Amino acid sequence: MALESKIPSGPIQEKWTNHKFNLKLVSPANKRKYEIIVVGTGLAGASAAASLAELGYNVTVLTFHDSPRRAHSIAAQGGINAAKNYPNDNDSIYRLFYDTLKGGDYRAREANVYRLAEVSNNIIDQCVAQGVPFAREYGGLLDNRSFGGAQLSRTFYARGQTGQQLLLGAYSALSRQVGLGRIKLYTRREMLGLVVIDGLARGVVARNLVTGEMERFAGHAVVLATGGYSRVFYLSTNAMNCNATAIWRAHKKGAFFGNPCFTQIHPTSLPLHHEQQSKLTLMSESLRNDGRVWVPKKKGDKRPPNQIPEDERDYYLERMYPSYGNLTPRDIASRAAKRMCDEGYGVGETGQAVYLDFSDAIKRLGKKVIEERYGNLFQMYEMITGDNPYEVPMKIYPAPHYTMGGLWVDYNLMSTIPGLYVIGEANFSDHGANRLGASALMQGLADGYFILPYTIGDYLASQKFIPVKTDHEEFEKEEKAQRDLIKRLISINGKRTVDDIHRELGKIMWDYVGMSRNEQGLKKAIQMIRDLREEFWRNVKVPGNDMDLNQTLERAGRVADFLELGELMAIDALHRNESCGGHFREEYQTEDGEAKRDDENFAYVAAWEFKDVGNWELHKEPLVFEYVKPSTRSYK
Amino acid sequence: MSSGKLNLTLKVWRQAGPDAKGEFVTYYAKNISPDASFLEMLDIVNEELEAKGEEPIAYEHDCREGICGTCGMVINGRPHGPLQGITTCQLHMRHFKDGDVIYIEPFRAKAFPVIKDLIVDRSAFDKIIQAGGFISVNTGSAPEANTIPVKKENAELAMDAAACIGCGACVAACPNASAMLFVSAKVSHLALLPQGLPEREIRVQKMVAKMDELGFGNCSNVGACEAECPKEIKITNIARLNREFYRARFLSNVED
């Protein structure tokens, strides 16, 4: 099967405009004849569902949360980018496009990234109109701040709760449509299977998480907006329930998986501090605006930070990357922190941490300003660690955060299964091998508010649909397959808990498929994951029964999928003989330890086709750069 | 970092389903790091139960960063536990002593029926929002953002109110099981912004009517909601809600 990216021809500034004109329309009277199923209610899912319902489609929304407002987008702290150029610092759509493409280490599609920059300004307008309480200047106009990977102030923010406020905006738009009866909302439902009929995505099978019953939903198109999969590492910044099940089950039904190994390791997480830890907590990257990252110049210096004089501190980001300093992109900052710790300069009890120091900023701006900018983050830090960051520097360390990989989609955001759309973090597009700060919220809302509502109409208008009801044999088959899987999980009755196996998988992933990888380690990881998968299916223990609210069963199904996805991530990392963005292969680095990209051989999207468990076929979508000539990414 | 592990006795409310009879069951949490969070402590207890083939305690949580609003339980009589301004997931075990007995119950309110153990159904909050807790603006029809200036002070006050995470602690804390703090936070957020003004009257009337219909009680100024709110939403919002409500009754053409 050939991958068709459907990138429109013509100059980059006109591609989306021309494409929109060429897309077929569904007339207003016909829109209500179409049923669209949206899975997930984060920024992408909620904004898509609301926009589609406003257009007149019948929309069914599924979420495994008790309320659509709980989606993990709510936890995003720092901000959302747009090319408004309000601060008059020479920003433009083209510059946002350029920075995002370069930031992604030239492993994203030019056309997609340009479109993202193009619609970014509409997003701000839309959110402001919804009442999102963005930060304001005294004159009443919107305020901006800067963020990692950018030399401009183009980030809009609502204190340290930007994700929350944007999500509540999208949630209120969705709620309005629920109230009007145009969206049917099903909470506490987990999508377990995709139903494909005559080659088209026509529905899903979901489990009612309260009663355990299987439920069927039929439609003309299915939209997956189910987020990322960094919980494959067990410890990550993702919420506990984030998982890969929906996209993984769709992958096994024929949707190709793009760039699975591209994981973002976020530089400013709280370090691991006790052995019973369940997740890692992210401190917003915006902290790097005013915080200075340093380690002692002397290896193993155990003095308290306040007793280490200025000239015995190594502000290594400022030293190594003078033009970006503490604002270097996430992959660069993460690897630099790891390198300092690996070389013995790490601080804290474990030596696996670096300082993020606000004392200069407090001296320069006063405590009040810092409190206004980051108060809630400082409070959160103190709550978790018991240390007061106004007085002692924070300790931070990198942690798995955002997954740039995901289901492969074309320019219309459609996967390789016709009628299956994938938006937001669940797809592979737009961020390339690294995601710049404040660009995830931008992509989620761009996909949901301004791209999918146009492109899905073209599919609906150009497709002949046979009527499909939920008693179709494909629904029967899919439901039975899901029931069998659940019965199998419960009947194993082995000795190891789900979390125990998940932790072991996470350790393999972090050690060998984490911040830096090498051939030997990846080969080892693949074997270890296979062995662990076998162990899981022989020896896992899932108490309780299936016709009940059973949280262990929910986790077991997700870990079963992670055990397959983890292998694919390692296979993808192994085949990509280059370093780029979040993917750092130790064999491919420059003399001074920077990532060495290989554009001649690897300027493509790796799209994996599922054949069987542990068996994939690689397809390549070549990436062509007409406007931005790939250059070595330098932040020095 | 603290040292010295904790051993605790837990009295946990177990209830198989909405109509089943519930009871407190005793569990022991052993060897808990003071740096562990309260939910991590429960994870450990649950993992031991699972290893024995027993059903773990059902409780809800997700982000574990105090922002999603999913977690919530009553710990020693207080929603989200003994500290102020945090959610259950932000509560750490260093605030407990070795040998403590801890009572853990679900949020209790008529409008929040128990689903299982510590999990309650808070969908009533969504229904209140669906009734009118929004600004009616279709995608793509928004004016340029800076054509709507907002006074900085108002934006800050709106943000204070908008910080509500919809966890339901205010309802659980209130002897009347009133949802007024939740409703007032949304009404304040939107009434303080110019974008929210065209629907100001109809919004407050619809939300209050829905709140009453769903079985939440009235506010009698006890103040427990403010004291237990993990986001420290101020009770002054309830005063604003009352003003907005009466104002709307006088000004609005809407029949009620």
mmCIF file of N, CA and C in Angstrom, chain A residues 51 54 65-67 69-70 74-75 84 86 125-126 128-131 136 138 140-142 159 164-165 171-172 175-176 178 188 237 239-241 273-279 349 383-385 449 497 500 503 541 543 548-549 551-552 555, chain B residues 1 5 31 33 35-36 40 44 47 50-51 53 56 58-65 67-70 86 90 94 116 120 122 126 130 134-136 138-140 142-146 148-150 152 156 160 162-166 189 193 195:
data_model
loop_
_atom_site.group_PDB
_atom_site.id
_atom_site.type_symbol
_atom_site.label_atom_id
_atom_site.label_comp_id
_atom_site.label_asym_id
_atom_site.label_seq_id
_atom_site.Cartn_x
_atom_site.Cartn_y
_atom_site.Cartn_z
ATOM 1 N N SER A 51 -17.124 21.797 17.199
ATOM 2 C CA SER A 51 -17.175 22.426 15.873
ATOM 3 C C SER A 51 -18.042 21.623 14.912
ATOM 4 N N GLU A 54 -21.640 22.162 15.782
ATOM 5 C CA GLU A 54 -22.075 23.508 15.353
ATOM 6 C C GLU A 54 -22.388 23.515 13.858
ATOM 7 N N HIS A 65 -13.330 9.237 30.961
ATOM 8 C CA HIS A 65 -13.427 10.014 32.198
ATOM 9 C C HIS A 65 -14.877 10.105 32.677
ATOM 10 N N ASP A 66 -15.032 10.550 33.928
ATOM 11 C CA ASP A 66 -16.392 10.761 34.428
ATOM 12 C C ASP A 66 -16.979 12.036 33.854
ATOM 13 N N SER A 67 -16.103 12.922 33.391
ATOM 14 C CA SER A 67 -16.544 14.177 32.782
ATOM 15 C C SER A 67 -15.559 14.548 31.693
ATOM 16 N N ARG A 69 -14.312 17.210 31.080
ATOM 17 C CA ARG A 69 -13.376 18.229 31.530
ATOM 18 C C ARG A 69 -12.098 17.645 32.145
ATOM 19 N N ARG A 70 -12.030 16.327 32.339
ATOM 20 C CA ARG A 70 -10.873 15.761 33.036
ATOM 21 C C ARG A 70 -9.704 15.417 32.125
ATOM 22 N N ILE A 74 -5.852 19.247 30.363
ATOM 23 C CA ILE A 74 -6.100 20.168 31.480
ATOM 24 C C ILE A 74 -4.838 20.440 32.281
ATOM 25 N N ALA A 75 -3.863 19.556 32.187
ATOM 26 C CA ALA A 75 -2.662 19.701 33.017
ATOM 27 C C ALA A 75 -1.579 20.555 32.368
ATOM 28 N N LYS A 84 0.786 36.260 16.403
ATOM 29 C CA LYS A 84 0.087 37.549 16.381
ATOM 30 C C LYS A 84 1.030 38.742 16.278
ATOM 31 N N TYR A 86 1.937 40.608 18.612
ATOM 32 C CA TYR A 86 1.503 41.707 19.497
ATOM 33 C C TYR A 86 2.670 42.448 20.155
ATOM 34 N N ASP A 125 -8.142 34.045 18.814
ATOM 35 C CA ASP A 125 -9.402 34.773 18.675
ATOM 36 C C ASP A 125 -10.560 33.948 19.237
ATOM 37 N N GLN A 126 -10.591 32.681 18.826
ATOM 38 C CA GLN A 126 -11.676 31.797 19.234
ATOM 39 C C GLN A 126 -11.722 31.644 20.759
ATOM 40 N N VAL A 128 -10.409 33.573 23.104
ATOM 41 C CA VAL A 128 -10.764 34.822 23.783
ATOM 42 C C VAL A 128 -12.272 35.029 23.732
ATOM 43 N N ALA A 129 -12.868 34.749 22.585
ATOM 44 C CA ALA A 129 -14.325 34.931 22.448
ATOM 45 C C ALA A 129 -15.096 34.001 23.381
ATOM 46 N N GLN A 130 -14.503 32.855 23.679
ATOM 47 C CA GLN A 130 -15.163 31.914 24.599
ATOM 48 C C GLN A 130 -15.030 32.328 26.058
ATOM 49 N N GLY A 131 -14.183 33.318 26.308
ATOM 50 C CA GLY A 131 -13.997 33.762 27.682
ATOM 51 C C GLY A 131 -12.802 33.155 28.388
ATOM 52 N N ARG A 136 -3.499 39.601 30.830
ATOM 53 C CA ARG A 136 -3.723 40.888 30.170
ATOM 54 C C ARG A 136 -2.707 41.925 30.635
ATOM 55 N N TYR A 138 -2.149 46.106 31.462
ATOM 56 C CA TYR A 138 -3.041 47.070 32.123
ATOM 57 C C TYR A 138 -3.965 47.767 31.136
ATOM 58 N N GLY A 140 -5.552 46.412 28.915
ATOM 59 C CA GLY A 140 -6.655 45.523 28.562
ATOM 60 C C GLY A 140 -6.340 44.567 27.428
ATOM 61 N N LEU A 141 -5.166 44.761 26.808
ATOM 62 C CA LEU A 141 -4.817 43.868 25.697
ATOM 63 C C LEU A 141 -4.068 42.637 26.197
ATOM 64 N N LEU A 142 -3.932 41.664 25.306
ATOM 65 C CA LEU A 142 -3.353 40.383 25.710
ATOM 66 C C LEU A 142 -1.847 40.487 25.959
ATOM 67 N N ARG A 159 -2.031 32.311 33.601
ATOM 68 C CA ARG A 159 -1.168 31.899 34.735
ATOM 69 C C ARG A 159 -0.419 30.622 34.362
ATOM 70 N N GLN A 164 -5.628 24.121 31.287
ATOM 71 C CA GLN A 164 -6.919 24.038 31.971
ATOM 72 C C GLN A 164 -7.909 25.020 31.352
ATOM 73 N N GLN A 165 -7.489 26.245 31.173
ATOM 74 C CA GLN A 165 -8.428 27.249 30.692
ATOM 75 C C GLN A 165 -8.827 27.008 29.238
ATOM 76 N N TYR A 171 -14.416 22.573 26.417
ATOM 77 C CA TYR A 171 -15.428 21.803 27.156
ATOM 78 C C TYR A 171 -16.747 22.573 27.220
ATOM 79 N N SER A 172 -16.664 23.892 27.373
ATOM 80 C CA SER A 172 -17.917 24.652 27.443
ATOM 81 C C SER A 172 -18.581 24.689 26.069
ATOM 82 N N SER A 175 -20.131 21.357 25.839
ATOM 83 C CA SER A 175 -21.284 21.266 26.745
ATOM 84 C C SER A 175 -22.492 21.994 26.162
ATOM 85 N N ARG A 176 -22.218 23.121 25.521
ATOM 86 C CA ARG A 176 -23.307 23.876 24.901
ATOM 87 C C ARG A 176 -24.024 22.994 23.878
ATOM 88 N N VAL A 178 -24.044 19.707 23.832
ATOM 89 C CA VAL A 178 -24.734 18.623 24.539
ATOM 90 C C VAL A 178 -26.094 19.134 25.003
ATOM 91 N N ARG A 188 -17.419 7.631 30.948
ATOM 92 C CA ARG A 188 -17.032 6.325 31.515
ATOM 93 C C ARG A 188 -17.195 5.201 30.482
ATOM 94 N N THR A 237 5.221 12.073 32.814
ATOM 95 C CA THR A 237 4.447 13.208 33.320
ATOM 96 C C THR A 237 2.970 13.057 32.986
ATOM 97 N N ALA A 239 -0.942 11.775 32.857
ATOM 98 C CA ALA A 239 -1.911 11.339 33.858
ATOM 99 C C ALA A 239 -1.950 9.813 33.889
ATOM 100 N N MET A 240 -2.385 9.267 35.028
ATOM 101 C CA MET A 240 -2.321 7.823 35.244
ATOM 102 C C MET A 240 -3.105 7.030 34.201
ATOM 103 N N ASN A 241 -4.181 7.618 33.695
ATOM 104 C CA ASN A 241 -5.031 6.858 32.770
ATOM 105 C C ASN A 241 -4.671 7.037 31.303
ATOM 106 N N HIS A 273 12.027 10.710 43.600
ATOM 107 C CA HIS A 273 12.574 10.873 44.945
ATOM 108 C C HIS A 273 12.196 9.801 45.957
ATOM 109 N N HIS A 274 11.422 8.826 45.557
ATOM 110 C CA HIS A 274 11.264 7.673 46.457
ATOM 111 C C HIS A 274 10.807 6.486 45.630
ATOM 112 N N GLU A 275 10.987 5.302 46.189
ATOM 113 C CA GLU A 275 10.825 4.101 45.372
ATOM 114 C C GLU A 275 9.361 3.725 45.119
ATOM 115 N N GLN A 276 8.441 4.391 45.826
ATOM 116 C CA GLN A 276 7.032 4.028 45.642
ATOM 117 C C GLN A 276 6.325 4.992 44.686
ATOM 118 N N GLN A 277 7.098 5.753 43.940
ATOM 119 C CA GLN A 277 6.514 6.799 43.114
ATOM 120 C C GLN A 277 5.686 6.261 41.956
ATOM 121 N N SER A 278 4.561 6.923 41.675
ATOM 122 C CA SER A 278 3.662 6.436 40.632
ATOM 123 C C SER A 278 3.791 7.235 39.349
ATOM 124 N N LYS A 279 4.226 8.481 39.468
ATOM 125 C CA LYS A 279 4.393 9.285 38.256
ATOM 126 C C LYS A 279 5.365 10.409 38.519
ATOM 127 N N GLU A 349 20.236 13.762 46.550
ATOM 128 C CA GLU A 349 20.634 12.473 47.120
ATOM 129 C C GLU A 349 21.028 11.468 46.045
ATOM 130 N N MET A 383 4.705 21.466 47.770
ATOM 131 C CA MET A 383 3.780 20.430 48.229
ATOM 132 C C MET A 383 4.383 19.040 48.039
ATOM 133 N N ILE A 384 5.049 18.849 46.929
ATOM 134 C CA ILE A 384 5.561 17.522 46.603
ATOM 135 C C ILE A 384 6.890 17.241 47.308
ATOM 136 N N THR A 385 7.768 18.239 47.324
ATOM 137 C CA THR A 385 9.116 17.956 47.821
ATOM 138 C C THR A 385 9.329 18.385 49.265
ATOM 139 N N TYR A 449 -10.562 22.633 15.904
ATOM 140 C CA TYR A 449 -11.420 23.770 15.539
ATOM 141 C C TYR A 449 -11.366 24.075 14.043
ATOM 142 N N THR A 497 1.238 -8.717 39.662
ATOM 143 C CA THR A 497 0.222 -7.682 39.466
ATOM 144 C C THR A 497 0.494 -6.943 38.148
ATOM 145 N N ASP A 500 3.148 -4.292 38.558
ATOM 146 C CA ASP A 500 4.481 -4.863 38.678
ATOM 147 C C ASP A 500 5.084 -5.080 37.284
ATOM 148 N N ARG A 503 5.728 -1.663 35.607
ATOM 149 C CA ARG A 503 6.970 -1.043 36.099
ATOM 150 C C ARG A 503 8.199 -1.649 35.423
ATOM 151 N N LYS A 541 -2.143 -11.226 37.121
ATOM 152 C CA LYS A 541 -3.279 -11.526 37.990
ATOM 153 C C LYS A 541 -4.250 -10.359 37.944
ATOM 154 N N PRO A 543 -7.779 -9.549 39.530
ATOM 155 C CA PRO A 543 -8.900 -9.968 40.380
ATOM 156 C C PRO A 543 -10.222 -9.337 39.939
ATOM 157 N N ASP A 548 -18.415 -5.512 35.957
ATOM 158 C CA ASP A 548 -18.382 -4.660 37.134
ATOM 159 C C ASP A 548 -17.386 -3.539 36.853
ATOM 160 N N LEU A 549 -17.402 -2.532 37.710
ATOM 161 C CA LEU A 549 -16.355 -1.523 37.627
ATOM 162 C C LEU A 549 -15.069 -2.195 38.124
ATOM 163 N N GLN A 551 -11.084 -1.613 37.922
ATOM 164 C CA GLN A 551 -9.987 -0.748 37.489
ATOM 165 C C GLN A 551 -8.721 -1.541 37.143
ATOM 166 N N THR A 552 -8.543 -2.691 37.794
ATOM 167 C CA THR A 552 -7.371 -3.509 37.462
ATOM 168 C C THR A 552 -7.501 -4.052 36.044
ATOM 169 N N ARG A 555 -6.605 -1.386 33.549
ATOM 170 C CA ARG A 555 -5.147 -1.196 33.422
ATOM 171 C C ARG A 555 -4.503 -2.375 32.694
ATOM 172 N N MET B 1 13.480 15.838 51.900
ATOM 173 C CA MET B 1 13.298 14.375 52.019
ATOM 174 C C MET B 1 13.167 13.993 53.491
ATOM 175 N N LYS B 5 9.913 5.129 57.891
ATOM 176 C CA LYS B 5 8.707 4.666 57.192
ATOM 177 C C LYS B 5 7.506 4.714 58.131
ATOM 178 N N ASN B 31 5.073 0.254 55.882
ATOM 179 C CA ASN B 31 6.333 0.652 55.254
ATOM 180 C C ASN B 31 6.170 1.751 54.219
ATOM 181 N N SER B 33 6.690 5.337 52.575
ATOM 182 C CA SER B 33 7.635 6.452 52.575
ATOM 183 C C SER B 33 6.877 7.743 52.885
ATOM 184 N N ASP B 35 7.564 10.472 51.790
ATOM 185 C CA ASP B 35 7.539 11.242 50.545
ATOM 186 C C ASP B 35 6.474 10.746 49.568
ATOM 187 N N ALA B 36 5.855 9.606 49.879
ATOM 188 C CA ALA B 36 4.804 9.092 48.990
ATOM 189 C C ALA B 36 3.567 9.971 49.121
ATOM 190 N N GLU B 40 -0.494 7.270 46.345
ATOM 191 C CA GLU B 40 0.541 6.227 46.211
ATOM 192 C C GLU B 40 0.448 5.244 47.378
ATOM 193 N N ILE B 44 -0.302 1.183 47.031
ATOM 194 C CA ILE B 44 0.466 0.098 47.645
ATOM 195 C C ILE B 44 -0.469 -0.887 48.333
ATOM 196 N N GLU B 47 -2.166 -2.844 45.640
ATOM 197 C CA GLU B 47 -1.341 -3.838 44.968
ATOM 198 C C GLU B 47 -1.203 -5.087 45.840
ATOM 199 N N GLU B 50 -4.435 -6.954 45.408
ATOM 200 C CA GLU B 50 -4.454 -7.632 44.101
ATOM 201 C C GLU B 50 -3.590 -8.889 44.126
ATOM 202 N N ALA B 51 -2.418 -8.772 44.742
ATOM 203 C CA ALA B 51 -1.506 -9.923 44.787
ATOM 204 C C ALA B 51 -2.159 -11.088 45.523
ATOM 205 N N GLY B 53 -5.270 -11.620 45.368
ATOM 206 C CA GLY B 53 -6.465 -11.980 44.611
ATOM 207 C C GLY B 53 -7.738 -11.330 45.153
ATOM 208 N N PRO B 56 -9.284 -4.747 44.827
ATOM 209 C CA PRO B 56 -8.714 -3.512 45.342
ATOM 210 C C PRO B 56 -9.794 -2.459 45.625
ATOM 211 N N ALA B 58 -11.760 0.752 45.057
ATOM 212 C CA ALA B 58 -11.985 1.576 43.867
ATOM 213 C C ALA B 58 -11.959 3.050 44.264
ATOM 214 N N TYR B 59 -11.070 3.812 43.653
ATOM 215 C CA TYR B 59 -11.065 5.262 43.867
ATOM 216 C C TYR B 59 -10.646 5.926 42.573
ATOM 217 N N GLU B 60 -11.015 7.189 42.443
ATOM 218 C CA GLU B 60 -10.741 7.883 41.179
ATOM 219 C C GLU B 60 -9.600 8.870 41.313
ATOM 220 N N HIS B 61 -8.838 8.975 40.253
ATOM 221 C CA HIS B 61 -7.690 9.877 40.236
ATOM 222 C C HIS B 61 -7.232 9.894 38.797
ATOM 223 N N ASP B 62 -6.455 10.877 38.410
ATOM 224 C CA ASP B 62 -5.868 10.814 37.078
ATOM 225 C C ASP B 62 -4.560 11.594 36.990
ATOM 226 N N CYS B 63 -4.631 12.935 37.012
ATOM 227 C CA CYS B 63 -3.410 13.697 36.726
ATOM 228 C C CYS B 63 -2.377 13.603 37.836
ATOM 229 N N ARG B 64 -2.844 13.456 39.063
ATOM 230 C CA ARG B 64 -1.969 13.456 40.249
ATOM 231 C C ARG B 64 -1.120 14.715 40.318
ATOM 232 N N GLU B 65 -1.676 15.801 39.830
ATOM 233 C CA GLU B 65 -0.989 17.094 39.922
ATOM 234 C C GLU B 65 -1.936 18.171 40.442
ATOM 235 N N ILE B 67 -4.942 19.133 39.269
ATOM 236 C CA ILE B 67 -5.584 20.021 38.300
ATOM 237 C C ILE B 67 -6.779 19.397 37.582
ATOM 238 N N CYS B 68 -6.831 18.060 37.473
ATOM 239 C CA CYS B 68 -7.902 17.474 36.654
ATOM 240 C C CYS B 68 -9.218 17.402 37.414
ATOM 241 N N GLY B 69 -9.145 17.411 38.747
ATOM 242 C CA GLY B 69 -10.373 17.389 39.549
ATOM 243 C C GLY B 69 -10.977 16.009 39.697
ATOM 244 N N THR B 70 -10.265 14.969 39.259
ATOM 245 C CA THR B 70 -10.843 13.625 39.326
ATOM 246 C C THR B 70 -10.818 13.062 40.743
ATOM 247 N N ILE B 86 -5.285 22.096 48.672
ATOM 248 C CA ILE B 86 -4.760 21.030 47.813
ATOM 249 C C ILE B 86 -5.797 19.920 47.610
ATOM 250 N N GLN B 90 -2.412 15.652 45.927
ATOM 251 C CA GLN B 90 -1.261 16.473 46.331
ATOM 252 C C GLN B 90 -0.899 16.306 47.799
ATOM 253 N N ARG B 94 3.985 12.702 54.531
ATOM 254 C CA ARG B 94 4.769 13.333 55.595
ATOM 255 C C ARG B 94 3.877 14.119 56.552
ATOM 256 N N LYS B 116 -19.127 3.124 43.355
ATOM 257 C CA LYS B 116 -18.478 1.983 43.998
ATOM 258 C C LYS B 116 -17.405 2.513 44.953
ATOM 259 N N VAL B 120 -17.812 8.436 43.256
ATOM 260 C CA VAL B 120 -19.178 8.955 43.190
ATOM 261 C C VAL B 120 -19.451 9.531 41.803
ATOM 262 N N ARG B 122 -20.425 12.457 39.690
ATOM 263 C CA ARG B 122 -20.495 13.922 39.767
ATOM 264 C C ARG B 122 -21.009 14.535 38.466
ATOM 265 N N ASP B 126 -21.680 18.543 35.256
ATOM 266 C CA ASP B 126 -21.698 18.730 33.799
ATOM 267 C C ASP B 126 -23.066 19.213 33.329
ATOM 268 N N GLN B 130 -23.937 22.346 31.072
ATOM 269 C CA GLN B 130 -24.674 22.175 29.806
ATOM 270 C C GLN B 130 -25.910 23.070 29.748
ATOM 271 N N PHE B 134 -21.606 28.726 29.652
ATOM 272 C CA PHE B 134 -20.710 28.942 28.507
ATOM 273 C C PHE B 134 -21.032 30.268 27.847
ATOM 274 N N ILE B 135 -20.180 30.645 26.900
ATOM 275 C CA ILE B 135 -20.476 31.783 26.026
ATOM 276 C C ILE B 135 -20.823 31.193 24.672
ATOM 277 N N SER B 136 -21.934 31.583 24.112
ATOM 278 C CA SER B 136 -22.353 31.000 22.835
ATOM 279 C C SER B 136 -21.570 31.635 21.690
ATOM 280 N N ASN B 138 -19.829 30.277 17.999
ATOM 281 C CA ASN B 138 -19.484 29.181 17.101
ATOM 282 C C ASN B 138 -18.036 29.302 16.642
ATOM 283 N N THR B 139 -17.440 28.169 16.357
ATOM 284 C CA THR B 139 -16.061 28.164 15.869
ATOM 285 C C THR B 139 -15.963 28.981 14.584
ATOM 286 N N GLY B 140 -14.955 29.844 14.546
ATOM 287 C CA GLY B 140 -14.706 30.593 13.311
ATOM 288 C C GLY B 140 -15.415 31.922 13.250
ATOM 289 N N ALA B 142 -15.283 34.253 15.654
ATOM 290 C CA ALA B 142 -14.754 35.152 16.675
ATOM 291 C C ALA B 142 -14.079 36.364 16.050
ATOM 292 N N PRO B 143 -14.223 37.534 16.679
ATOM 293 C CA PRO B 143 -13.494 38.708 16.200
ATOM 294 C C PRO B 143 -12.028 38.641 16.596
ATOM 295 N N GLU B 144 -11.205 39.480 16.021
ATOM 296 C CA GLU B 144 -9.783 39.537 16.369
ATOM 297 C C GLU B 144 -9.658 39.741 17.884
ATOM 298 N N ALA B 145 -8.758 38.969 18.501
ATOM 299 C CA ALA B 145 -8.727 38.885 19.966
ATOM 300 C C ALA B 145 -8.592 40.241 20.655
ATOM 301 N N ASN B 146 -7.711 41.101 20.136
ATOM 302 C CA ASN B 146 -7.474 42.364 20.834
ATOM 303 C C ASN B 146 -8.542 43.426 20.585
ATOM 304 N N ILE B 148 -11.321 42.971 21.887
ATOM 305 C CA ILE B 148 -12.094 42.877 23.130
ATOM 306 C C ILE B 148 -11.149 43.139 24.304
ATOM 307 N N PRO B 149 -10.893 44.389 24.647
ATOM 308 C CA PRO B 149 -10.003 44.630 25.791
ATOM 309 C C PRO B 149 -10.680 44.211 27.095
ATOM 310 N N VAL B 150 -9.890 43.673 28.004
ATOM 311 C CA VAL B 150 -10.417 43.270 29.308
ATOM 312 C C VAL B 150 -9.555 43.930 30.375
ATOM 313 N N LYS B 152 -7.387 44.482 33.375
ATOM 314 C CA LYS B 152 -6.491 43.492 33.989
ATOM 315 C C LYS B 152 -7.077 42.953 35.297
ATOM 316 N N GLU B 156 -7.979 39.071 36.111
ATOM 317 C CA GLU B 156 -7.409 38.340 37.255
ATOM 318 C C GLU B 156 -8.521 37.732 38.112
ATOM 319 N N ASP B 160 -9.254 33.846 38.847
ATOM 320 C CA ASP B 160 -9.395 33.280 40.201
ATOM 321 C C ASP B 160 -10.593 32.333 40.245
ATOM 322 N N ALA B 162 -12.198 31.040 37.536
ATOM 323 C CA ALA B 162 -12.105 29.997 36.502
ATOM 324 C C ALA B 162 -11.182 28.862 36.918
ATOM 325 N N ALA B 163 -10.403 29.072 37.973
ATOM 326 C CA ALA B 163 -9.469 28.037 38.429
ATOM 327 C C ALA B 163 -10.173 26.821 39.027
ATOM 328 N N CYS B 164 -11.485 26.911 39.235
ATOM 329 C CA CYS B 164 -12.267 25.785 39.782
ATOM 330 C C CYS B 164 -12.028 24.524 38.953
ATOM 331 N N ILE B 165 -11.775 23.408 39.661
ATOM 332 C CA ILE B 165 -11.491 22.158 38.951
ATOM 333 C C ILE B 165 -12.687 21.211 38.933
ATOM 334 N N GLY B 166 -13.806 21.648 39.489
ATOM 335 C CA GLY B 166 -15.019 20.826 39.428
ATOM 336 C C GLY B 166 -14.903 19.496 40.153
ATOM 337 N N HIS B 189 -16.770 33.948 36.685
ATOM 338 C CA HIS B 189 -15.793 33.953 35.601
ATOM 339 C C HIS B 189 -16.374 34.625 34.363
ATOM 340 N N LEU B 193 -16.272 39.121 32.471
ATOM 341 C CA LEU B 193 -15.636 39.392 31.184
ATOM 342 C C LEU B 193 -16.639 40.004 30.211
ATOM 343 N N GLN B 195 -17.018 39.467 27.173
ATOM 344 C CA GLN B 195 -17.577 38.452 26.270
ATOM 345 C C GLN B 195 -18.803 37.776 26.879
#
